[in-house]
């Protein structure tokens, strides 16, 4: 039993569960959703024919066909390319995203000894405050559904995801192709520009919540939707909707970070040649997949910071509590509901990103730079300053 | 003419202001374009407006599929026009023998030389000949319909509503008499003509005959190739 619990509590188990049960299936499904959703938005049917025998699943199997196709393609390295860096670039694009997932709390803390009982919220809070969790029989061996809990949580995300930037740039450079190089430069200039406003937009939230640690941010938000990150500045009588502004700026910058339309100058799949023009087969497939994993990750960060993470509205540790009305639920039901809520929120924000991608046309490069440096950055800075002033004087 | 020497006008874009006009060519002007208003340049209202439209379509199509224009081709087929020329078929008499009398009108008129008829004699005194072999090379056929026009006894028609199917070998593109007969129906025309009473029984409006005309055509039935129908 102890061994089982320690295995379950190990970061590797959680990472495998998170990546293989949530992230990879979602990213693969997104390749399907991208096509079917865009079709539905444009009054078409979209691909619905891929099948294994009679099993069609509304075309979901297309991603299997895609994968098989990419495996079967010629793995071509252009003459003159830097072979090592050419091979490294796709890995650099996808690995940072997988690593960054470790800071995301994808579910609540599980107390395996009271799975089928209603948790006593008062005792739990006392135990947490007195740091006597392990001494309390019911709360021993707690499993926190967050892989890496550090004080500098979201800074870790910014630091790691910056590395994905190198993936695009190196891919462009190592291809020994002028157009790929130009695409890589467009990618790096765009990602550099938007990383600034992306980071600064969250600083206001950091100030309001007083923490950088995603788990603590989720705890700060709690199950009441009016206390979630987006509502900072609305409920406390503050004069500025800091949360809404931060959300809009962060969301815009994050879409630019994923290098997808309307910010897809680095690739410009159909018109301008992008940084992975020389890539074929699975190497290209990894870039493709990295893009979708990034979408999932952005959705996870937005969920965590602005929309209460795994919290279901009004669902506390022991059950629903709403305006004096209480419904007690066993711990395992609460945990399952909360993990499900996290998944659904992530799915929703993935859907929203796809909807935006199929709504807007591509920006011009000068519009892109103007939006990034002259609109988002000042807004993020002012938002941060207002949050700081409020934190000092309010 | 008049436009070339007209006074310089403000372009339809109302925000543009004409600064100067070239003397050599009045069409060449320097204009000052006012930049978009702030709510426009922030992109946010426009984005939300666009999202409202696309998301409305998304939910409408996901729930009811009301606006979807796609036709799932092999299962659903778009209606063809009534005079669509498809794969040839050979019509039959009342006793299910071929109506064709091997008069050789259609191979004569065929601009693509795709019809092969080998006539043979028959004991029937009324018709004398019948086609022992009747083959059409659908790969050569230009679908002009002249064979149908030329046929004096309503034996060949192109109203099957089927396309010539894709084949792997050239010889598979040749459609034989049996295959065309399998597509064929019975014609209401009577060989050699009938007595006067027939004309009195007919409806006054010739258009009313149209449904009978298409009797037996496989048009509108579930998809089948002509090959597996034989």
XYZ file of C-alpha atoms in Angstrom:
624
model
C 0.000 0.000 0.000
C 2.767 2.427 0.918
C 4.660 1.487 -2.203
C 1.537 1.972 -4.326
C 0.920 5.380 -2.802
C 4.504 6.474 -3.293
C 4.374 5.331 -6.914
C 1.143 7.249 -7.419
C 2.625 10.295 -5.756
C 5.804 10.275 -7.835
C 6.165 13.135 -10.326
C 6.793 10.709 -13.195
C 3.448 8.952 -12.685
C 1.619 12.238 -12.582
C 3.451 13.491 -15.662
C 2.654 10.329 -17.591
C -0.988 10.524 -16.529
C -1.229 14.196 -17.428
C 0.546 13.939 -20.784
C -0.908 10.654 -21.979
C -4.420 10.959 -20.592
C -5.074 14.642 -21.114
C -2.542 16.485 -23.242
C -1.708 14.087 -26.058
C -5.286 12.890 -26.652
C -6.472 16.482 -26.589
C -3.722 17.635 -28.958
C -4.464 14.797 -31.367
C -8.160 15.519 -31.179
C -7.438 19.156 -31.869
C -5.980 18.251 -35.265
C -9.397 16.763 -35.974
C -11.339 19.523 -34.239
C -9.457 22.142 -36.209
C -10.793 20.711 -39.440
C -14.294 19.796 -38.341
C -14.804 22.989 -36.335
C -13.621 25.212 -39.158
C -15.916 23.295 -41.475
C -18.885 23.841 -39.195
C -18.054 27.540 -38.925
C -17.916 27.787 -42.710
C -21.072 25.765 -43.442
C -19.138 22.714 -44.619
C -19.033 19.146 -43.313
C -15.281 18.698 -43.068
C -13.373 15.421 -43.182
C -15.618 12.640 -41.858
C -14.592 9.619 -43.895
C -11.436 8.138 -42.369
C -12.399 4.743 -41.058
C -11.117 1.436 -39.790
C -13.638 -0.892 -41.356
C -17.056 0.368 -40.324
C -15.712 2.516 -37.468
C -15.774 6.153 -38.532
C -16.117 8.165 -35.308
C -17.095 11.331 -37.200
C -13.668 11.467 -38.821
C -11.654 11.395 -35.596
C -9.525 8.651 -37.141
C -8.090 11.201 -39.567
C -5.295 11.927 -37.146
C -4.322 8.250 -37.238
C -4.228 8.452 -41.011
C -2.166 11.637 -40.772
C 0.327 10.000 -38.442
C 0.653 6.950 -40.705
C 1.127 9.205 -43.697
C 3.834 11.222 -41.990
C 5.654 8.095 -40.845
C 5.596 6.808 -44.417
C 7.015 9.969 -45.959
C 10.616 10.402 -47.000
C 12.757 11.851 -44.246
C 14.581 14.461 -46.288
C 17.475 16.552 -45.032
C 18.394 19.210 -47.571
C 22.031 19.247 -48.727
C 23.919 21.993 -46.955
C 21.697 21.843 -43.897
C 23.279 21.616 -40.468
C 22.318 18.036 -39.755
C 22.524 18.106 -35.968
C 20.613 21.356 -35.532
C 18.147 20.344 -38.225
C 17.350 17.257 -36.157
C 17.360 19.196 -32.892
C 14.907 21.938 -33.913
C 11.633 19.935 -33.813
C 12.620 18.491 -30.446
C 13.353 21.981 -29.161
C 9.907 23.016 -30.298
C 7.967 20.316 -28.482
C 9.964 19.369 -25.375
C 9.672 22.733 -23.574
C 5.888 22.570 -23.788
C 5.833 19.099 -22.298
C 8.141 20.265 -19.530
C 6.092 23.393 -18.853
C 3.047 21.245 -18.106
C 4.598 20.156 -14.810
C 3.615 23.402 -13.081
C -0.085 23.094 -13.953
C -2.341 21.805 -11.137
C -4.725 19.578 -13.049
C -6.699 18.434 -10.050
C -7.124 18.892 -6.301
C -5.107 17.221 -3.552
C -6.270 13.638 -3.089
C -6.442 12.173 0.416
C -6.321 8.434 -0.280
C -7.377 7.393 3.236
C -10.722 9.165 3.056
C -11.627 8.559 -0.564
C -15.155 7.370 0.112
C -15.977 9.705 2.998
C -17.101 13.276 3.121
C -14.098 15.355 4.048
C -14.367 17.416 7.205
C -13.479 20.823 5.794
C -12.759 22.399 9.210
C -10.356 19.659 10.242
C -8.684 19.800 6.849
C -8.198 23.566 7.080
C -6.863 23.260 10.645
C -4.509 20.498 9.571
C -3.217 22.570 6.651
C -2.760 25.682 8.787
C -0.931 23.840 11.556
C 1.034 21.892 8.930
C -0.073 18.680 10.643
C -1.450 16.984 7.546
C 0.645 13.837 7.863
C -0.145 13.540 11.569
C -3.884 13.470 10.894
C -4.896 9.934 9.987
C -7.482 10.907 7.387
C -5.152 13.231 5.530
C -2.009 11.117 5.413
C -0.167 10.408 2.173
C -1.830 13.289 0.346
C -1.365 13.185 -3.425
C -1.192 16.631 -4.961
C -2.230 16.602 -8.611
C 0.459 19.080 -9.500
C 3.822 17.761 -10.537
C 6.168 20.575 -9.647
C 5.185 22.977 -6.919
C 7.590 25.899 -6.758
C 7.417 29.464 -5.564
C 8.421 30.835 -8.977
C 5.865 28.641 -10.824
C 4.784 30.816 -13.727
C 8.269 32.296 -14.143
C 9.388 28.723 -14.769
C 6.769 28.552 -17.509
C 8.023 31.762 -19.152
C 11.632 30.593 -18.883
C 10.987 27.155 -20.343
C 8.618 28.207 -23.072
C 11.119 30.788 -24.317
C 13.188 27.800 -25.390
C 10.471 26.826 -27.857
C 11.366 30.080 -29.586
C 14.771 28.596 -30.412
C 13.068 25.630 -32.043
C 11.548 27.863 -34.716
C 14.619 30.017 -35.191
C 17.036 27.103 -35.362
C 14.743 25.259 -37.753
C 14.878 28.251 -40.066
C 18.627 28.623 -39.821
C 19.609 24.962 -40.001
C 17.536 24.354 -43.149
C 20.068 26.222 -45.342
C 17.234 27.961 -47.113
C 16.828 31.733 -47.304
C 13.049 31.619 -47.049
C 13.162 29.311 -44.061
C 15.692 31.616 -42.434
C 13.445 34.636 -43.001
C 10.526 32.668 -41.557
C 12.627 31.783 -38.536
C 13.522 35.444 -38.058
C 9.871 36.423 -38.296
C 9.090 33.752 -35.713
C 11.741 34.941 -33.291
C 10.867 38.635 -33.643
C 7.186 37.898 -33.127
C 7.683 35.629 -30.161
C 10.152 37.995 -28.506
C 7.737 40.914 -28.909
C 4.760 39.129 -27.526
C 6.556 37.394 -24.683
C 7.083 40.817 -23.127
C 3.412 41.715 -22.970
C 2.511 38.137 -22.100
C 4.716 38.208 -19.002
C 3.735 41.725 -17.993
C 0.021 41.041 -18.355
C 0.279 38.344 -15.711
C 2.297 40.503 -13.307
C -0.877 42.405 -12.361
C -2.474 39.089 -11.434
C 0.623 38.071 -9.476
C 0.386 41.295 -7.469
C -3.308 40.812 -6.754
C -2.946 37.172 -5.762
C 0.387 37.624 -4.017
C 1.847 34.457 -5.512
C 3.446 33.023 -8.623
C 2.685 29.438 -7.759
C -0.181 28.033 -9.898
C -1.447 25.724 -7.151
C -1.598 28.597 -4.687
C -3.284 30.767 -7.337
C -6.001 28.161 -7.757
C -6.373 27.993 -3.976
C -6.593 31.807 -3.824
C -9.403 31.796 -6.388
C -11.580 29.188 -4.686
C -14.840 27.770 -6.000
C -16.732 31.077 -6.283
C -16.565 32.276 -9.921
C -16.672 35.898 -8.788
C -13.381 35.349 -6.962
C -11.593 33.895 -9.970
C -8.721 35.645 -11.714
C -10.806 37.251 -14.418
C -12.896 39.057 -11.822
C -9.991 40.713 -10.002
C -10.930 44.358 -9.689
C -14.624 43.720 -10.142
C -15.654 42.332 -6.790
C -13.341 44.128 -4.373
C -14.577 47.549 -5.358
C -11.361 48.314 -7.211
C -11.780 50.924 -9.894
C -10.151 48.962 -12.727
C -11.122 45.524 -14.119
C -7.528 44.331 -13.798
C -8.417 40.696 -14.315
C -10.341 41.290 -17.535
C -7.605 43.483 -19.003
C -4.915 40.992 -18.031
C -6.938 38.166 -19.540
C -7.450 39.914 -22.877
C -3.806 40.947 -23.163
C -2.522 37.545 -22.094
C -4.864 35.668 -24.397
C -3.904 37.804 -27.403
C -0.196 37.503 -26.705
C -0.527 33.783 -26.060
C -2.208 33.202 -29.425
C 0.678 35.105 -31.007
C 3.060 32.822 -29.107
C 1.526 29.735 -30.649
C 2.290 31.186 -34.112
C -1.204 30.508 -35.381
C -3.543 32.773 -37.334
C -4.146 35.673 -37.077
C -0.480 35.765 -36.037
C 0.953 33.137 -38.370
C 3.520 35.123 -40.345
C 6.300 32.760 -39.204
C 4.674 29.886 -41.113
C 2.083 31.333 -43.458
C 1.228 27.798 -44.503
C -0.298 28.588 -47.878
C 1.244 31.870 -48.966
C 4.541 32.991 -47.473
C 7.102 30.293 -46.919
C 7.725 29.591 -43.264
C 10.550 28.338 -41.104
C 9.750 24.622 -41.478
C 9.553 24.635 -45.261
C 12.393 22.119 -45.546
C 10.884 19.712 -43.036
C 8.955 16.675 -44.146
C 7.412 13.593 -42.640
C 7.488 13.109 -38.904
C 9.897 15.987 -38.284
C 7.313 18.334 -39.708
C 4.658 16.404 -37.805
C 6.427 17.224 -34.551
C 6.251 20.948 -35.321
C 2.586 20.481 -36.130
C 1.956 18.589 -32.906
C 3.960 21.113 -30.871
C 1.607 23.818 -32.088
C -1.400 21.902 -30.825
C 0.240 20.974 -27.530
C 0.947 24.672 -27.095
C -2.732 25.407 -27.628
C -3.597 22.947 -24.885
C -0.970 24.492 -22.644
C -2.190 28.056 -23.200
C -5.706 26.853 -22.423
C -4.410 25.198 -19.225
C -2.616 28.374 -18.111
C -5.657 30.546 -18.797
C -7.827 28.086 -16.883
C -5.417 28.060 -13.979
C -4.780 31.783 -13.711
C -8.071 33.340 -14.761
C -10.795 30.734 -14.457
C -10.316 28.979 -11.161
C -8.218 26.026 -12.309
C -9.883 22.769 -11.355
C -12.602 24.419 -9.268
C -16.225 23.682 -10.059
C -18.399 26.678 -9.141
C -19.481 26.382 -5.501
C -17.959 22.902 -5.042
C -15.879 22.864 -1.853
C -13.845 20.012 -0.375
C -16.946 18.463 1.198
C -19.591 19.239 -1.414
C -21.690 21.974 -2.971
C -22.460 25.018 -0.850
C -24.581 27.720 -2.390
C -26.491 30.398 -0.473
C -27.040 28.296 2.624
C -27.894 25.201 0.620
C -25.467 22.291 1.168
C -24.984 18.991 -0.651
C -22.312 16.762 0.866
C -20.346 14.585 -1.556
C -17.757 11.867 -0.905
C -14.171 12.898 -1.520
C -13.724 10.777 -4.648
C -16.746 12.361 -6.336
C -15.395 15.812 -5.547
C -11.993 14.882 -6.982
C -13.472 13.423 -10.158
C -15.752 16.422 -10.669
C -12.836 18.793 -10.253
C -10.520 16.928 -12.642
C -13.382 16.804 -15.122
C -13.997 20.521 -14.660
C -10.342 21.240 -15.391
C -10.520 19.133 -18.546
C -13.709 20.811 -19.724
C -12.343 24.292 -19.124
C -9.206 23.404 -21.076
C -11.316 21.983 -23.891
C -13.388 25.160 -23.941
C -10.374 27.423 -24.254
C -8.900 25.196 -26.955
C -12.197 25.551 -28.773
C -12.124 29.308 -28.323
C -8.597 29.502 -29.749
C -9.654 27.500 -32.792
C -12.725 29.703 -33.203
C -10.556 32.828 -33.170
C -8.105 31.224 -35.567
C -10.890 30.563 -38.082
C -12.503 33.960 -37.623
C -9.712 36.435 -38.175
C -7.548 36.999 -41.241
C -3.801 37.274 -40.904
C -2.256 40.480 -39.603
C 0.294 42.402 -41.610
C 3.740 42.370 -39.995
C 3.566 46.089 -39.218
C 0.107 45.656 -37.667
C 1.515 42.788 -35.648
C 4.404 44.824 -34.295
C 2.211 47.857 -33.663
C -0.328 45.741 -31.788
C 2.373 44.086 -29.719
C 4.538 47.051 -28.807
C 2.169 50.005 -29.022
C -1.067 48.536 -27.712
C -0.615 45.380 -25.644
C 2.634 46.387 -23.941
C 1.418 49.817 -22.681
C -1.880 48.312 -21.611
C -0.084 45.554 -19.718
C 2.283 48.083 -18.115
C -0.526 50.410 -17.037
C -2.488 47.440 -15.736
C 0.508 46.324 -13.718
C 1.081 49.785 -12.297
C -2.564 50.203 -11.371
C -2.506 46.836 -9.656
C 0.636 47.818 -7.790
C -0.784 51.173 -6.703
C -3.975 49.520 -5.541
C -2.020 46.878 -3.659
C -0.092 49.614 -1.849
C -2.859 52.091 -1.062
C -6.180 50.365 -1.118
C -14.131 60.244 -72.344
C -15.619 62.692 -69.937
C -14.145 60.897 -66.982
C -10.591 61.454 -68.132
C -10.826 65.241 -67.835
C -13.203 65.382 -64.920
C -12.433 67.442 -61.869
C -10.510 65.534 -59.216
C -12.998 64.015 -56.870
C -12.673 62.785 -53.377
C -12.364 59.033 -53.578
C -15.304 57.045 -52.257
C -13.341 56.297 -49.114
C -14.598 59.220 -47.053
C -11.585 59.487 -44.777
C -9.201 60.110 -47.677
C -8.371 63.755 -48.377
C -6.892 64.786 -51.752
C -3.653 66.692 -51.223
C -2.573 67.256 -54.836
C -3.436 66.076 -58.335
C -0.937 65.288 -61.088
C -1.262 67.634 -64.082
C -0.189 65.016 -66.614
C -2.716 62.468 -65.468
C -5.509 63.645 -63.176
C -6.072 60.092 -62.061
C -2.769 60.179 -60.215
C -3.372 61.887 -56.916
C -1.726 62.256 -53.589
C -4.219 61.554 -50.856
C -3.971 61.648 -47.124
C -5.642 58.660 -45.518
C -6.965 59.066 -42.034
C -5.951 56.144 -39.855
C -8.760 53.959 -38.468
C -10.534 55.093 -35.369
C -9.349 53.829 -32.042
C -12.075 51.266 -31.453
C -11.287 49.868 -34.882
C -7.535 49.814 -34.433
C -7.827 47.973 -31.158
C -9.274 45.040 -33.157
C -11.270 43.950 -30.120
C -14.842 44.918 -31.105
C -14.264 43.636 -34.634
C -12.930 40.371 -33.267
C -15.950 39.926 -31.029
C -18.315 40.761 -33.886
C -16.596 38.231 -36.133
C -16.585 35.612 -33.401
C -20.303 36.132 -32.873
C -20.960 35.344 -36.529
C -18.705 32.303 -36.794
C -19.761 30.845 -33.458
C -23.416 31.302 -34.399
C -22.799 29.313 -37.571
C -20.829 26.719 -35.601
C -23.605 26.003 -33.127
C -26.301 26.098 -35.751
C -24.446 23.579 -37.892
C -23.430 21.352 -34.999
C -26.964 21.141 -33.667
C -29.082 21.126 -36.826
C -26.719 20.995 -39.824
C -29.112 23.557 -41.298
C -26.675 25.670 -43.290
C -24.271 22.988 -44.456
C -23.782 23.143 -48.194
C -21.703 19.977 -48.505
C -23.210 17.089 -50.453
C -21.852 13.733 -49.277
C -21.333 12.649 -52.832
C -21.635 8.914 -53.283
C -24.512 8.695 -50.794
C -26.320 11.882 -51.801
C -26.344 13.086 -55.342
C -27.193 16.509 -56.599
C -30.237 16.427 -58.882
C -29.225 16.372 -62.530
C -31.044 18.467 -65.085
C -33.805 16.599 -66.891
C -31.888 16.508 -70.163
C -28.598 15.378 -68.613
C -26.724 13.035 -70.942
C -25.324 10.081 -69.038
C -24.333 6.541 -69.833
C -26.018 5.010 -72.883
C -28.805 2.499 -72.470
C -30.665 0.338 -74.989
C -34.455 0.267 -74.884
C -36.548 -2.905 -75.123
C -39.683 -4.012 -76.909
C -42.666 -5.552 -75.149
C -41.048 -8.987 -75.458
C -37.802 -7.673 -73.881
C -35.805 -7.953 -77.097
C -33.663 -5.038 -78.157
C -35.447 -2.284 -80.083
C -32.425 -1.605 -82.231
C -32.835 -2.687 -85.848
C -29.142 -2.197 -86.717
C -29.887 0.591 -89.188
C -26.361 1.947 -88.610
C -27.573 5.561 -88.214
C -25.808 6.082 -84.882
C -22.336 4.796 -85.879
C -22.654 6.921 -88.998
C -23.451 10.135 -87.180
C -21.114 9.504 -84.252
C -18.313 12.126 -84.418
C -16.070 10.080 -82.190
C -16.508 6.782 -83.987
C -17.131 5.044 -80.725
C -20.128 2.868 -81.660
C -19.583 -0.623 -83.036
C -22.592 -2.491 -84.431
C -22.409 -5.876 -86.110
C -25.850 -6.541 -87.592
C -27.404 -9.961 -87.980
C -30.552 -11.172 -89.663
C -33.669 -12.071 -87.759
C -36.721 -14.083 -88.686
C -39.028 -11.246 -87.674
C -40.328 -9.871 -90.974
C -41.119 -6.494 -89.469
C -37.559 -5.612 -88.490
C -35.284 -7.851 -90.600
C -32.088 -7.032 -88.666
C -30.903 -6.868 -85.104
C -27.502 -5.974 -83.608
C -25.518 -9.120 -82.848
C -22.894 -6.871 -81.264
C -23.594 -3.384 -79.974
C -20.645 -1.804 -78.160
C -19.842 1.761 -77.223
C -16.370 2.824 -76.156
C -17.240 5.204 -73.326
C -13.655 6.444 -73.250
C -14.003 7.740 -76.809
C -17.570 8.976 -76.460
C -17.819 12.787 -76.417
C -21.327 12.675 -74.902
C -22.742 14.779 -77.749
C -26.032 12.870 -77.896
C -26.153 12.713 -81.702
C -26.713 8.938 -81.615
C -29.883 9.524 -79.631
C -31.013 12.198 -82.101
C -30.274 9.959 -85.043
C -32.029 6.827 -83.775
C -35.238 6.314 -85.766
C -36.791 3.812 -83.333
C -36.009 5.155 -79.840
C -33.558 2.330 -79.233
C -30.628 4.220 -77.732
C -30.932 6.814 -75.010
C -28.565 8.684 -72.745
C -30.968 9.425 -69.880
C -29.607 6.833 -67.448
C -28.349 9.530 -65.069
C -25.107 7.585 -64.624
C -21.566 8.608 -65.358
C -19.144 6.492 -67.294
C -17.274 4.863 -64.390
C -13.541 5.046 -63.911
C -11.731 1.965 -65.235
C -8.216 0.646 -64.887
C -7.856 -0.951 -68.325
C -8.886 0.691 -71.572
C -10.927 -2.278 -72.693
C -13.027 -2.001 -69.535
C -14.299 1.322 -70.831
C -16.269 -0.455 -73.554
C -19.899 -0.939 -72.616
C -21.575 -3.947 -74.236
C -25.069 -4.617 -75.484
C -26.042 -6.674 -72.440
C -24.902 -3.988 -70.056
C -26.798 -1.294 -71.940
C -29.891 -3.507 -72.105
C -29.697 -4.028 -68.343
C -29.973 -0.240 -67.946
C -32.755 -0.046 -70.530
C -36.488 0.100 -70.025
C -39.490 -0.284 -72.231
C -40.224 2.528 -74.648
C -43.796 3.635 -75.204
C -43.064 4.181 -78.855
C -44.440 1.354 -80.946
C -42.251 -0.055 -83.637
C -43.697 0.457 -87.118
C -46.390 2.754 -85.760
C -49.890 1.884 -84.636
C -53.388 2.722 -85.738
C -55.156 6.077 -85.518
C -56.842 5.365 -82.161
C -53.545 5.668 -80.356
C -53.283 9.369 -81.113
C -56.728 10.091 -79.661
C -55.833 8.450 -76.332
C -52.835 10.690 -75.774
C -52.975 13.669 -73.383
C -53.378 17.036 -75.090
C -50.302 18.590 -73.484
C -47.212 16.808 -74.813
C -45.333 17.706 -71.617
C -47.530 15.239 -69.711
C -45.810 12.470 -71.558
C -42.516 13.272 -69.964
C -42.805 10.993 -66.902
C -43.613 8.020 -69.134
C -40.687 8.866 -71.269
C -38.297 8.238 -68.440
C -39.943 5.061 -67.267
C -37.440 2.474 -66.168
C -34.523 4.858 -66.039
C -32.267 3.997 -63.087
C -31.983 7.732 -62.391
C -32.439 8.573 -58.729
C -31.880 5.069 -57.448
C -29.007 4.221 -55.073
C -25.599 4.335 -56.686
C -24.681 1.328 -58.770
C -22.213 1.099 -61.570
C -23.491 -0.183 -64.851
C -21.014 -2.998 -64.654
C -22.401 -4.652 -61.538
C -25.961 -4.195 -62.692
C -25.519 -6.604 -65.583
